[in-house]
Coordinates of C-alpha atoms and ligand atoms in Angstrom, one line a residue:
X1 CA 0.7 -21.0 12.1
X2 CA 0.2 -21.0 8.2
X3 CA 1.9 -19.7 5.7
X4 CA 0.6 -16.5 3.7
X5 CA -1.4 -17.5 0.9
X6 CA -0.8 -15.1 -2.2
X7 CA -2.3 -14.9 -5.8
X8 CA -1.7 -12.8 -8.7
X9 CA -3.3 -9.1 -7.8
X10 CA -3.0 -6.9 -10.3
X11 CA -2.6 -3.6 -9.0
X12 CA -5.3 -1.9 -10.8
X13 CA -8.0 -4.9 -11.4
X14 CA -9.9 -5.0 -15.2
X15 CA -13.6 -4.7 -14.6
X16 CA -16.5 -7.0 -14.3
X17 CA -18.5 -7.8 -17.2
X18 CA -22.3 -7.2 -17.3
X19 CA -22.4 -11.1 -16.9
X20 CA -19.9 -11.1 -14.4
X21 CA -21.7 -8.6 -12.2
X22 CA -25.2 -9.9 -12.3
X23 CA -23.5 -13.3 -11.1
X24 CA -22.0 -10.9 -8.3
X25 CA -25.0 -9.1 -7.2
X26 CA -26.6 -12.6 -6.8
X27 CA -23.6 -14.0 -5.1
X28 CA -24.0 -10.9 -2.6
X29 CA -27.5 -12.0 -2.0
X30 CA -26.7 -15.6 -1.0
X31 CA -28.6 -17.0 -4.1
X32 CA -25.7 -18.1 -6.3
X33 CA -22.4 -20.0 -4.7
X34 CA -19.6 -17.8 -4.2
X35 CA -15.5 -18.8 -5.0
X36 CA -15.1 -18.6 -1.5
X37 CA -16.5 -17.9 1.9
X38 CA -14.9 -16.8 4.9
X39 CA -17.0 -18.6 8.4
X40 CA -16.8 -17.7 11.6
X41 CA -15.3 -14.6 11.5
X42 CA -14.9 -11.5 14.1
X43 CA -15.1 -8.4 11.5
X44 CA -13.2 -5.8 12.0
X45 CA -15.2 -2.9 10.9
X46 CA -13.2 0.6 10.2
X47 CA -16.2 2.5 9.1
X48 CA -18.3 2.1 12.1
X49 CA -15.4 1.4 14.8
X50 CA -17.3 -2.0 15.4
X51 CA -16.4 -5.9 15.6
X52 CA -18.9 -8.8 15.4
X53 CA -19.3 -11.9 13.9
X54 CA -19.9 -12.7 10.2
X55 CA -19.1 -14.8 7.4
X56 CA -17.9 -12.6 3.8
X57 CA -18.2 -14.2 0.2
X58 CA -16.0 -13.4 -2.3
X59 CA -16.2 -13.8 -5.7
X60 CA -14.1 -12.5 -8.8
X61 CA -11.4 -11.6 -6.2
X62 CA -13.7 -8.8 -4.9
X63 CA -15.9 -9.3 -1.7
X64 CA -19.5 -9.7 -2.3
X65 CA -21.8 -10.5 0.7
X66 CA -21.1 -9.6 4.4
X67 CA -23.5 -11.9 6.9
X68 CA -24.5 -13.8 9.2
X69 CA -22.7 -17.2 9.9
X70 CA -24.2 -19.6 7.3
X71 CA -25.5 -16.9 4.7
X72 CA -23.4 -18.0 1.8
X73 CA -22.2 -21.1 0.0
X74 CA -19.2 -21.0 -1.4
X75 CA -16.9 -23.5 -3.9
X76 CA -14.3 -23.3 -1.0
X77 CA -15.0 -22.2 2.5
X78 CA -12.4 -21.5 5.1
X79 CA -13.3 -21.3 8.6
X80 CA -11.2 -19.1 10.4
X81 CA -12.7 -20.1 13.8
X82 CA -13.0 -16.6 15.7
X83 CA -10.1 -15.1 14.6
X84 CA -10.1 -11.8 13.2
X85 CA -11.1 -10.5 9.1
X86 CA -9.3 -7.3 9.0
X87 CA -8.8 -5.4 5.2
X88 CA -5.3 -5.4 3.6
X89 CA -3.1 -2.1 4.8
X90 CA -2.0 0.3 2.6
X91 CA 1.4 1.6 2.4
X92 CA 1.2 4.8 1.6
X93 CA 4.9 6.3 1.7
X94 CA 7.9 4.4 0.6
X95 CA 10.8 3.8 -1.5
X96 CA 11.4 0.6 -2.8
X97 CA 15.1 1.3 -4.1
X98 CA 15.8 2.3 -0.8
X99 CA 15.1 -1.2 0.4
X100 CA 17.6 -2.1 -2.1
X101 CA 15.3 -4.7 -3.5
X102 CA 13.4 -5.3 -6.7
X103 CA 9.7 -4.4 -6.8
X104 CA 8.9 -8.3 -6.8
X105 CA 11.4 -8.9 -4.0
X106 CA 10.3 -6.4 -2.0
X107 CA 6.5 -7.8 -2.4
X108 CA 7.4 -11.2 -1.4
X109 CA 8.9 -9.6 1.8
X110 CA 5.8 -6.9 2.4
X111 CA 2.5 -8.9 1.7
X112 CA 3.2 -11.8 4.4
X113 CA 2.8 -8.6 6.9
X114 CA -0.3 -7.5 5.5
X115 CA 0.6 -5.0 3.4
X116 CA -1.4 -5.4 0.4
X117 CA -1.6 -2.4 -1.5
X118 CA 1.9 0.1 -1.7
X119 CA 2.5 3.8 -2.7
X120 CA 6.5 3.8 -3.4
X121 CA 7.8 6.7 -4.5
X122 CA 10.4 6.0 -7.5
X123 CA 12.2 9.2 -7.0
X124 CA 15.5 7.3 -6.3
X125 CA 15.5 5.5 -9.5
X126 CA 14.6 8.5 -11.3
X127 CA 17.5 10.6 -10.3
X128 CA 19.6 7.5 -11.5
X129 CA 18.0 7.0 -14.5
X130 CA 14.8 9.7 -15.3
X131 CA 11.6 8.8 -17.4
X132 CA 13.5 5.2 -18.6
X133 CA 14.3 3.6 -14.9
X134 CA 10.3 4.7 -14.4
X135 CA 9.1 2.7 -16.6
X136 CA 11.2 0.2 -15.7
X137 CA 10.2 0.2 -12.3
X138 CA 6.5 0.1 -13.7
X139 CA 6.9 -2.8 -15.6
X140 CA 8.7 -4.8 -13.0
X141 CA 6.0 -4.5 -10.7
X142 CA 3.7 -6.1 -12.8
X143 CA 2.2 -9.7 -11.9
X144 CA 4.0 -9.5 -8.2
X145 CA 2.2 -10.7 -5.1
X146 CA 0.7 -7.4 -3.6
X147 CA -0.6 -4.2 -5.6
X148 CA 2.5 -2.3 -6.1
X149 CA 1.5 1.5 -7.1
X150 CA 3.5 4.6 -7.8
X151 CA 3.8 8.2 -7.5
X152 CA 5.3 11.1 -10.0
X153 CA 8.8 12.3 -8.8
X154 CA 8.3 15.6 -8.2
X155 CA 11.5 16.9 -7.3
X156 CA 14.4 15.2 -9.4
X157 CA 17.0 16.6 -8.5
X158 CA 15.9 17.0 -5.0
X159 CA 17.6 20.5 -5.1
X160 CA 19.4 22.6 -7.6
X161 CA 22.7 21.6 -5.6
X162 CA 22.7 18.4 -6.6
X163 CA 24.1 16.3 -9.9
X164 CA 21.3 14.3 -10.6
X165 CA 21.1 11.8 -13.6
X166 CA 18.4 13.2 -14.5
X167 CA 16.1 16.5 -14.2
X168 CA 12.7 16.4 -14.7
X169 CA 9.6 18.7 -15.2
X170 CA 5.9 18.1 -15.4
X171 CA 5.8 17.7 -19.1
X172 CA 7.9 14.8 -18.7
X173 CA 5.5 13.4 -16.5
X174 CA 2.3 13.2 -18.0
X175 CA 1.9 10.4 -20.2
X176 CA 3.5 8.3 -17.3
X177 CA 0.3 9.6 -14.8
X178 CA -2.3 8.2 -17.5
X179 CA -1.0 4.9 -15.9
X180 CA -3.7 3.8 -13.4
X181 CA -1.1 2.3 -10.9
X182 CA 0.0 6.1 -10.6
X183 CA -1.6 7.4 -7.1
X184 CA -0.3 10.6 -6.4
X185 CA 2.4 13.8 -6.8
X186 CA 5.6 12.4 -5.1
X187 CA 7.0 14.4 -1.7
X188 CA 7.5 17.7 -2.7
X189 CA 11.0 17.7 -0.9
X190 CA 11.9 21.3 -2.1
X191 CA 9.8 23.0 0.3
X192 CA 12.0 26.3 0.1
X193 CA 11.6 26.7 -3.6
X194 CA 7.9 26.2 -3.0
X195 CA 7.8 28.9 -0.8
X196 CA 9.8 31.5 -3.8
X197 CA 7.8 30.5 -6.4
X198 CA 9.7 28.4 -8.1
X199 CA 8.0 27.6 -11.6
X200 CA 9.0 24.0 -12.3
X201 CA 8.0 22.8 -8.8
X202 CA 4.7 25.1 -9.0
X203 CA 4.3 23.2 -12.2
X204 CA 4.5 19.6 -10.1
X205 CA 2.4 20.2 -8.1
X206 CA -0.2 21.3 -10.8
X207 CA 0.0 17.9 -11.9
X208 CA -2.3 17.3 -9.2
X209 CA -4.9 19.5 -10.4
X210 CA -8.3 18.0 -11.6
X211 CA -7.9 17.9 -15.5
X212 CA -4.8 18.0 -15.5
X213 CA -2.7 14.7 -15.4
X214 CA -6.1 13.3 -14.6
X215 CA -9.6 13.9 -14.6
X216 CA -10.3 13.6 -11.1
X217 CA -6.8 14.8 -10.1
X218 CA -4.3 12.9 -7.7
X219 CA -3.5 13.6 -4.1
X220 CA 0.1 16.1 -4.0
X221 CA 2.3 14.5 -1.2
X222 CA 4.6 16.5 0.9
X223 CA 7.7 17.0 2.5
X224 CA 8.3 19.9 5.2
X225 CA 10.6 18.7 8.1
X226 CA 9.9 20.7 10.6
X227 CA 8.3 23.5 8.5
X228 CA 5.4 25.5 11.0
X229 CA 3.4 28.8 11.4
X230 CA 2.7 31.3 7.7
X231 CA 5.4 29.4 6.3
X232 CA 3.7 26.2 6.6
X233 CA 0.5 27.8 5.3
X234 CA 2.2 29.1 2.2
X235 CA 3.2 25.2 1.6
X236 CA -0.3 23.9 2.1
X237 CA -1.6 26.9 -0.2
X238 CA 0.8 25.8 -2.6
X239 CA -1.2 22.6 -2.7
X240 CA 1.0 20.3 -0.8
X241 CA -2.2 17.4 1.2
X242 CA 0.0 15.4 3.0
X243 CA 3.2 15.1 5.3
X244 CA 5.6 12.4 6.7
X245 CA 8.6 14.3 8.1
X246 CA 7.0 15.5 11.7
X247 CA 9.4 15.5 14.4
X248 CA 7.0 16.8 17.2
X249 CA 3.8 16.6 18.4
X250 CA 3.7 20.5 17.5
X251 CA 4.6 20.4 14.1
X252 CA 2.3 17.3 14.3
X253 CA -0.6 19.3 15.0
X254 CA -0.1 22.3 13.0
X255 CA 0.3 20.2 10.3
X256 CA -3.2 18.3 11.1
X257 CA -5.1 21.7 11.8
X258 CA -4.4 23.1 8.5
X259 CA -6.2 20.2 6.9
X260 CA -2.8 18.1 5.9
X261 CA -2.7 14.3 6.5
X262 CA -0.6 13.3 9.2
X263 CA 1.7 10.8 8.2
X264 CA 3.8 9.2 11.2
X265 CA 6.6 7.2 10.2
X266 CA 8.6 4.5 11.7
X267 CA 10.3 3.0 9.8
X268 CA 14.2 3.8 9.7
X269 CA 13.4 7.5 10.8
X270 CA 10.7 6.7 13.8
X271 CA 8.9 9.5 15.0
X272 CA 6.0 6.9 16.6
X273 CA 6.9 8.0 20.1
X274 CA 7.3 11.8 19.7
X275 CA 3.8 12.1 17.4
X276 CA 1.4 9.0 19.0
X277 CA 0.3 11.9 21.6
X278 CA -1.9 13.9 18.8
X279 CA -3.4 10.6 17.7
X280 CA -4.7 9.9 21.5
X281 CA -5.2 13.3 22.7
X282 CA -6.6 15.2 19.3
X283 CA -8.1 12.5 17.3
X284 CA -7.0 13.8 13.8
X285 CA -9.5 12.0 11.1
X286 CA -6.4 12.4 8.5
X287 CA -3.9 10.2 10.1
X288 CA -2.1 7.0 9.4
X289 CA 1.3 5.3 9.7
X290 CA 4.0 4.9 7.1
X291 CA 7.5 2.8 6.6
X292 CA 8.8 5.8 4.3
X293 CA 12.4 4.1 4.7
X294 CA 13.0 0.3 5.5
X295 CA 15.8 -2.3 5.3
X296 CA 15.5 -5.6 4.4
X297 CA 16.6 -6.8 8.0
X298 CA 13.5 -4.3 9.2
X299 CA 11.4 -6.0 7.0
X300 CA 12.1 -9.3 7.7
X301 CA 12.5 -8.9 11.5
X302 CA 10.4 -6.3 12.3
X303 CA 7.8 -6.3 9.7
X304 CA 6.0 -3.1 8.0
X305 CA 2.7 -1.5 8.7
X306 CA 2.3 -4.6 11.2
X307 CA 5.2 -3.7 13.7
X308 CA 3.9 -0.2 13.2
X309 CA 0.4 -1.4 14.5
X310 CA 2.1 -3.4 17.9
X311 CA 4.3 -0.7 18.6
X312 CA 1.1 2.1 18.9
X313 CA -1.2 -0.5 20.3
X314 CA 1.2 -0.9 23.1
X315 CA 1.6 2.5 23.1
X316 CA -2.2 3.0 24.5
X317 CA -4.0 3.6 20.8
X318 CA -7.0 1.7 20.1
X319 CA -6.4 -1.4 18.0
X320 CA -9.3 -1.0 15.5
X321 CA -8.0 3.0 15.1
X322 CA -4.3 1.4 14.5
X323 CA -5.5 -0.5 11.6
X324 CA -8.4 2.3 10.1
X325 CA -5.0 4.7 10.3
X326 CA -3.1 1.5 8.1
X327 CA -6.2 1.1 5.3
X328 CA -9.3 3.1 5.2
X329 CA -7.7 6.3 5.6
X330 CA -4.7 5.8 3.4
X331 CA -7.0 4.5 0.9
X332 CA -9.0 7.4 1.3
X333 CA -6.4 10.2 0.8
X334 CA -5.5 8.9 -2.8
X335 CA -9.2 8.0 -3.2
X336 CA -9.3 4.8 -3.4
X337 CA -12.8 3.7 -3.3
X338 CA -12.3 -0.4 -3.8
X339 CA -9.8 -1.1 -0.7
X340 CA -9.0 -0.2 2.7
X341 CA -12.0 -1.4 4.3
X342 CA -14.4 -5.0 4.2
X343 CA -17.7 -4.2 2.1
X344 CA -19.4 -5.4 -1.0
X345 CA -17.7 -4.4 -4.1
X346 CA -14.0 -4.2 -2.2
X347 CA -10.8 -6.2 -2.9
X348 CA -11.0 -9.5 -1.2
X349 CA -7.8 -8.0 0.1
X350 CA -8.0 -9.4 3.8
X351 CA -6.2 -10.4 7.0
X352 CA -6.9 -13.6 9.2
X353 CA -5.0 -12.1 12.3
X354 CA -5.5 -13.9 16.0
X355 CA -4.9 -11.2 18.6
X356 CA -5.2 -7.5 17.3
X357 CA -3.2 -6.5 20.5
X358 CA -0.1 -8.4 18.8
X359 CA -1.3 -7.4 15.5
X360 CA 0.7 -10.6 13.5
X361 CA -1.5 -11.5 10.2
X362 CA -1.5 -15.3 10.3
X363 CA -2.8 -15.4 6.8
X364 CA -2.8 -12.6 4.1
X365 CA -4.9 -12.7 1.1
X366 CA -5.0 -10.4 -2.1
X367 CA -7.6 -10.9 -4.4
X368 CA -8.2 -14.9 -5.0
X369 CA -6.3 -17.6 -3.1
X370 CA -3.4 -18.1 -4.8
X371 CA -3.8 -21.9 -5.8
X372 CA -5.0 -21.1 -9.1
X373 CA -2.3 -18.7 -9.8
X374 CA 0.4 -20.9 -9.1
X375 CA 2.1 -20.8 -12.6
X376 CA 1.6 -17.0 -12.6
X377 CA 3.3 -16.7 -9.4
X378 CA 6.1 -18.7 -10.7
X379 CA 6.3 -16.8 -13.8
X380 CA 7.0 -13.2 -11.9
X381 CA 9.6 -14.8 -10.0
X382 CA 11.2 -15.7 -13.5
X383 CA 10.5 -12.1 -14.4
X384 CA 14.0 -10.5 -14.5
X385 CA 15.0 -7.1 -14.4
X386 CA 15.6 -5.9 -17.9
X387 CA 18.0 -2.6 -17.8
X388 CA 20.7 -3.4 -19.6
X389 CA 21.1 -7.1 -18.3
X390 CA 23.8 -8.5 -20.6
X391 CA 22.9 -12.1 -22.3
X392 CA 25.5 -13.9 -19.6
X393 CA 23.8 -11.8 -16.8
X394 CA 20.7 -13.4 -17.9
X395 CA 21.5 -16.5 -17.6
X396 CA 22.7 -15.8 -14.1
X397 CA 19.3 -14.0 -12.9
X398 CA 17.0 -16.8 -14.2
X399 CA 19.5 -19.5 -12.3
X400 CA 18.5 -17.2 -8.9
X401 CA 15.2 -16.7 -9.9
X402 CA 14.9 -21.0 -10.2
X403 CA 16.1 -21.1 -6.6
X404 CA 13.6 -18.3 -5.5
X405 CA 11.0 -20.4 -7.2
X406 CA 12.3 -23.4 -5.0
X407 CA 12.6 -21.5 -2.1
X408 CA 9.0 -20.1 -2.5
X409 CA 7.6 -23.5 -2.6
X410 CA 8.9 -24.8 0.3
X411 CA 7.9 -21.7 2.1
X412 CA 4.3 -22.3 0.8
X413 CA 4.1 -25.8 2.8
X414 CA 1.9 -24.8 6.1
X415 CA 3.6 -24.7 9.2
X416 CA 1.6 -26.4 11.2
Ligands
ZN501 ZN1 10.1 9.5 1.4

């Protein structure tokens, strides 16, 4: 077994220069050398259900050319010898605070099981510490060893009964969404004062509207445990897209009929078991799996979207459906049209994995291999969080982040 190999993904990646993308349509063709080439590998396809051989150049940290074995030439070529290409998941539901890590931390413990693009809702931090602890958490996920994205809290406080650090409205929120790591509307938890009317939350949601926070708009995520029949409807009119708080296979499916993406979580609420049944027996096109909730021991002894893989593949769903529900179609509610999937013009965001019925990525790229970003990687683990750390604190936090740098390099050595 190896070791992950990171590199420094930015989470939204600068564009290609006219130069730069001449070189990469040429590169696609198999005329010019590529930065690297993947040989030998059984693609995983999650647009056509398919798997075959192939061997995929990348260049730029985006993939270029899909082809035969022996179509490309590349500066480095790594043979995976029959194993698996699958694309990098996408979280599409979580909460980093509730990890109780730092958005770095919580990479380094997310990208070695695949994971390599994440939706995390800030909401928690928010409540603590509004618009400010936001853009904190924005800037500490900078330079980190995944793409970290975000979503706009919607509901802070999560109810008027509650003494919140903070309380904030849409107004508040919009020069934050002109950030492009912003994905979506966070869960709209207040589903009852959706349902009255309630002007700042109708306002939220409005932040999802096409011209609004955006030009093309963002996806409006929900919240509406165990919420069914008109009410439900007036939810989804309300312009709620998504839910992860389905208890049964019922809910599940009303959910799914009324056009809403089906999020099943299992993470520290699992709902796998009760809501796996409208996956095999309906077929829902707007489905995937989410963490939502995890804790470190989870993480580090279960994994994330890969234990969530295993645990429906052995539950009877189709392995290539278990990973299109973990990246193409997360990717393609926020509208994502550079990852989720293997194609030209995608994030060389990919997965060597051996056995796709024990779904274990033994190696886990994002972007470029990480050996020419070794001092960047160093530098965002010297990166230290920033609210109000006292000068003595400081000192403290770059001593830890010495050892993590230590501990990182030994954990870099292959195993094997
Ligand atoms: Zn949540």
């Amino acid at each position: 077994m190896h070791s992950p190999l990171f590199s420094n993904s930015a989470s939204i990646p600068p564009p290609l220069t006219l130069e730069q993308k001449r070189n990469f349509i040429q590169v696609a063709r198999g005329k010019q050398p590529a930065d690297l080439v993947f040989t030998h590998c059984q693609l995983v396809n999650v647009f056509t259900n398919e798997i075959y051989a192939a061997d995929v150049a990348v260049r730029y940290g985006r993939i270029a050319g899909i082809g035969p074995v022996g179509s490309f030439q590349g500066k480095q070529t790594i043979d995976v010898q029959g194993q698996y290409l699958v694309p990098g998941l996408v979280e599409a539901h979580t909460h980093i605070e509730d990890a109780l890590l730092v958005p770095g931390e919580f990479a380094r413990a997310l990208a070695p099981h695949g994971t390599t693009t994440c939706v995390s809702d800030p909401h928690e931090i928010a409540n603590v510490a509004g618009v400010p602890g936001l853009r904190w958490m924005l800037a500490a996920a900078e330079n980190i060893p995944l793409r970290m994205l975000f979503t706009l809290p919607s509901c802070v406080p999560a109810s008027p009964y509650e003494s919140a650090g903070a309380e904030l409205v849409a107004e508040d929120l919009l020069e934050l969404a002109h950030d492009p790591r912003i994905a979506s509307v966070g869960e709209v938890m207040n589903y009852p004062g959706v349902l009255d009317g309630d002007e700042v939350l109708l306002d939220m949601i409005d932040l999802g509207r096409p011209g609004r926070a955006t030009p093309l708009g963002l996806a409006v995520d929900g919240h509406a445990p165990e919420l069914v029949g008109l009410d439900l409807c007036g939810y989804v009119a309300a312009g709620v897209q998504s839910d992860h708080e389905s208890v049964s296979a019922e809910e599940a499916l009303q959910k799914a009929r009324l056009g809403m993406w089906l999020w099943i979580r299992e993470g520290s609420t699992r709902n796998l078991d009760a809501l796996l049944p409208v996956v095999l027996q309906q077929q829902p096109e707007r489905a995937g799996f989410v963490a939502d909730d995890r804790t470190p021991g989870d993480l580090l002894y279960e994994g994330d979207l890969d234990y969530i893989i295993r645990q429906a593949v052995q539950r009877g769903l189709d392995p290539v459906q278990a990973i299109k529900m973990s990246s193409l179609h997360p990717a393609s509610y926020f509208g994502f049209k550079d990852r989720g999937a293997i194609a030209p013009g995608y994030l060389a965001d990919l997965l060597v994995v051996p056995d796709l019925y024990d779904f274990r990525p033994r190696q886990v790229y994002v972007g470029e291999p990480w050996w020419p970003k070794m001092a960047n990687l160093c530098l965002m683990l010297l990166r230290c969080p920033r609210i109000g750390a006292k000068r003595s604190n400081r000192q403290l936090i770059c001593a830890l982040s010495l050892w993590s740098v230590c501990v990182c390099l030994v954990s870099m050595v292959p195993l094997a």
